[in-house]
């Protein structure tokens, strides 16, 4: 099970300071996801500029470092403000996937190899998006908060290596 919805529910309090209801947590999780999408929308033109100015390799390194920073901030999230702040480094992530697909399609002259490279990239992205949340929930399973923090650090480590 994914970790973030449960983290949002844990950090959300109702207007009167009591524990949040399921509805309060669901609304806040929607706000977190909307903020995440807005940040990535803003980042889309930035990816194009970075790719033109510093190239695909340097931009790749920058995106992975930003992902690691996002996971590290998320690991330290003890309130909703920090949770929202953890989304800011993801500004380049979504558009970078498109940039990688474009680079894969322009990488060679052989149509078969190009299609094969694009297929492999799409497959790896889909597998990661499918297995990642389940694996994160499995790794974070436990009663203590430290297990969830460990999961976020694991995600940061994976982004770098």
CSV table of C-alpha atoms in Angstrom, one decimal:
chain,number,residue,atom,x,y,z
A,1,UNK,CA,0.0,0.0,0.0
A,2,UNK,CA,1.3,3.5,-0.8
A,3,UNK,CA,2.8,5.4,2.1
A,4,UNK,CA,1.9,9.0,1.3
A,5,UNK,CA,-2.0,8.9,1.7
A,6,UNK,CA,-1.4,7.5,5.2
A,7,UNK,CA,1.2,10.1,6.0
A,8,UNK,CA,-1.2,12.8,4.9
A,9,UNK,CA,-3.9,11.3,7.2
A,10,UNK,CA,-1.5,11.2,10.1
A,11,UNK,CA,-0.4,14.9,9.6
A,12,UNK,CA,-3.9,16.3,8.9
A,13,UNK,CA,-5.9,17.8,11.8
A,14,UNK,CA,-9.4,19.1,11.7
A,15,UNK,CA,-10.2,22.8,12.0
A,16,UNK,CA,-10.8,22.5,15.7
A,17,UNK,CA,-7.4,20.8,16.3
A,18,UNK,CA,-8.8,17.3,16.8
A,19,UNK,CA,-7.8,14.2,14.8
A,20,UNK,CA,-8.9,14.5,11.2
A,21,UNK,CA,-11.8,12.6,9.8
A,22,UNK,CA,-11.4,10.5,6.7
A,23,UNK,CA,-12.9,13.3,4.7
A,24,UNK,CA,-10.5,15.8,6.0
A,25,UNK,CA,-7.5,13.6,5.1
A,26,UNK,CA,-9.0,12.8,1.7
A,27,UNK,CA,-9.4,16.6,0.9
A,28,UNK,CA,-5.8,17.3,2.1
A,29,UNK,CA,-4.4,14.4,0.0
A,30,UNK,CA,-6.2,15.9,-3.0
A,31,UNK,CA,-4.6,19.3,-2.3
A,32,UNK,CA,-1.2,17.7,-2.0
A,33,UNK,CA,-1.6,15.9,-5.3
A,34,UNK,CA,-3.0,19.1,-7.0
A,35,UNK,CA,0.1,21.0,-5.7
A,36,UNK,CA,2.3,18.2,-7.0
A,37,UNK,CA,0.7,18.5,-10.4
A,38,UNK,CA,0.9,22.3,-10.5
A,39,UNK,CA,4.6,22.2,-9.6
A,40,UNK,CA,5.3,19.7,-12.4
A,41,UNK,CA,3.3,21.8,-14.9
A,42,UNK,CA,5.4,24.8,-14.0
A,43,UNK,CA,8.5,22.7,-14.5
A,44,UNK,CA,7.7,21.5,-18.0
A,45,UNK,CA,9.1,24.6,-19.8
A,46,UNK,CA,12.1,24.6,-17.5
A,47,UNK,CA,13.1,21.1,-18.7
A,48,UNK,CA,13.2,22.2,-22.3
A,49,UNK,CA,15.4,25.2,-21.4
A,50,UNK,CA,17.7,23.0,-19.4
A,51,UNK,CA,18.0,20.4,-22.1
A,52,UNK,CA,18.9,23.1,-24.6
A,53,UNK,CA,21.4,24.8,-22.4
A,54,UNK,CA,23.1,22.0,-20.4
A,55,UNK,CA,22.2,18.8,-22.3
A,56,UNK,CA,20.5,15.5,-21.5
A,57,UNK,CA,23.2,14.1,-19.2
A,58,UNK,CA,23.5,17.0,-16.9
A,59,UNK,CA,19.8,17.5,-16.9
A,60,UNK,CA,19.4,13.8,-16.0
A,61,UNK,CA,21.8,14.2,-13.0
A,62,UNK,CA,19.9,17.3,-11.9
A,63,UNK,CA,16.5,15.5,-12.0
A,64,UNK,CA,17.8,12.5,-10.1
A,65,UNK,CA,19.4,14.8,-7.4
A,66,UNK,CA,16.1,16.7,-7.1
A,67,UNK,CA,14.2,13.5,-6.7
A,68,UNK,CA,16.6,12.4,-3.9
A,69,UNK,CA,16.2,15.8,-2.2
A,70,UNK,CA,12.4,15.4,-2.5
A,71,UNK,CA,12.4,12.0,-0.8
A,72,UNK,CA,14.8,13.2,1.9
A,73,UNK,CA,12.5,16.2,2.7
A,74,UNK,CA,9.5,13.8,2.7
A,75,UNK,CA,11.4,11.5,5.2
A,76,UNK,CA,11.6,14.5,7.6
A,77,UNK,CA,8.0,15.6,7.1
A,78,UNK,CA,6.4,16.1,10.5
A,79,UNK,CA,3.8,18.6,9.4
A,80,UNK,CA,1.8,19.4,6.2
A,81,UNK,CA,4.0,22.4,5.4
A,82,UNK,CA,7.1,20.2,5.1
A,83,UNK,CA,5.1,17.7,3.1
A,84,UNK,CA,4.1,20.4,0.6
A,85,UNK,CA,7.8,21.6,0.5
A,86,UNK,CA,8.9,18.1,-0.4
A,87,UNK,CA,7.0,18.4,-3.7
A,88,UNK,CA,8.9,21.5,-4.9
A,89,UNK,CA,12.1,19.6,-6.0
A,90,UNK,CA,9.9,17.4,-8.2
A,91,UNK,CA,9.5,20.4,-10.6
A,92,UNK,CA,11.4,18.7,-13.4
A,93,UNK,CA,10.3,15.1,-13.0
A,94,UNK,CA,7.2,14.8,-15.2
A,95,UNK,CA,8.5,16.8,-18.2
A,96,UNK,CA,11.8,14.9,-18.0
A,97,UNK,CA,10.1,11.7,-18.9
A,98,UNK,CA,8.9,13.3,-22.1
A,99,UNK,CA,12.4,14.6,-22.7
A,100,UNK,CA,13.8,11.1,-22.3
A,101,UNK,CA,11.2,9.7,-24.7
A,102,UNK,CA,12.2,12.4,-27.3
A,103,UNK,CA,15.9,11.6,-26.8
A,104,UNK,CA,15.2,7.9,-27.3
A,105,UNK,CA,13.3,8.5,-30.5
A,106,UNK,CA,16.1,10.8,-31.9
A,107,UNK,CA,19.0,8.7,-30.7
A,108,UNK,CA,19.5,6.6,-33.8
A,109,UNK,CA,18.6,6.2,-37.4
A,110,UNK,CA,17.4,2.6,-37.2
A,111,UNK,CA,13.6,2.6,-36.7
A,112,UNK,CA,13.6,-0.9,-35.1
A,113,UNK,CA,16.2,0.1,-32.5
A,114,UNK,CA,14.5,3.3,-31.8
A,115,UNK,CA,11.1,1.6,-31.2
A,116,UNK,CA,12.9,-1.0,-29.0
A,117,UNK,CA,14.5,1.7,-26.9
A,118,UNK,CA,11.3,3.6,-26.4
A,119,UNK,CA,9.5,0.3,-25.6
A,120,UNK,CA,12.0,-0.6,-22.9
A,121,UNK,CA,11.9,2.9,-21.4
A,122,UNK,CA,8.1,2.9,-21.3
A,123,UNK,CA,8.1,-0.6,-19.8
A,124,UNK,CA,10.6,0.3,-17.1
A,125,UNK,CA,8.6,3.4,-16.2
A,126,UNK,CA,5.3,1.5,-16.0
A,127,UNK,CA,6.8,-1.3,-13.9
A,128,UNK,CA,8.3,1.3,-11.5
A,129,UNK,CA,5.1,3.2,-11.2
A,130,UNK,CA,3.2,0.0,-10.5
A,131,UNK,CA,5.6,-1.8,-8.2
A,132,UNK,CA,7.0,1.3,-6.5
A,133,UNK,CA,4.1,2.2,-4.3
A,134,UNK,CA,3.5,-1.4,-3.3
A,135,UNK,CA,7.1,-1.9,-2.5
A,136,UNK,CA,7.2,1.4,-0.6
A,137,UNK,CA,4.2,0.3,1.5
A,138,UNK,CA,5.7,-3.1,2.1
A,139,UNK,CA,9.0,-1.5,3.3
A,140,UNK,CA,7.2,1.0,5.4
A,141,UNK,CA,4.9,-1.6,7.0
A,142,UNK,CA,5.1,-1.3,10.8
A,143,UNK,CA,3.8,0.5,13.7
A,144,UNK,CA,6.7,2.9,14.3
A,145,UNK,CA,7.3,6.2,12.4
A,146,UNK,CA,10.9,5.2,11.8
A,147,UNK,CA,10.0,2.5,9.3
A,148,UNK,CA,8.2,5.1,7.1
A,149,UNK,CA,11.2,7.4,7.3
A,150,UNK,CA,13.5,4.5,6.3
A,151,UNK,CA,11.3,4.0,3.2
A,152,UNK,CA,11.8,7.6,2.1
A,153,UNK,CA,15.5,7.4,2.6
A,154,UNK,CA,15.5,4.2,0.5
A,155,UNK,CA,13.7,6.1,-2.2
A,156,UNK,CA,16.3,8.9,-2.1
A,157,UNK,CA,19.1,6.4,-2.2
A,158,UNK,CA,17.5,4.7,-5.3
A,159,UNK,CA,17.2,8.0,-7.0
A,160,UNK,CA,20.9,8.7,-6.7
A,161,UNK,CA,22.2,5.3,-7.5
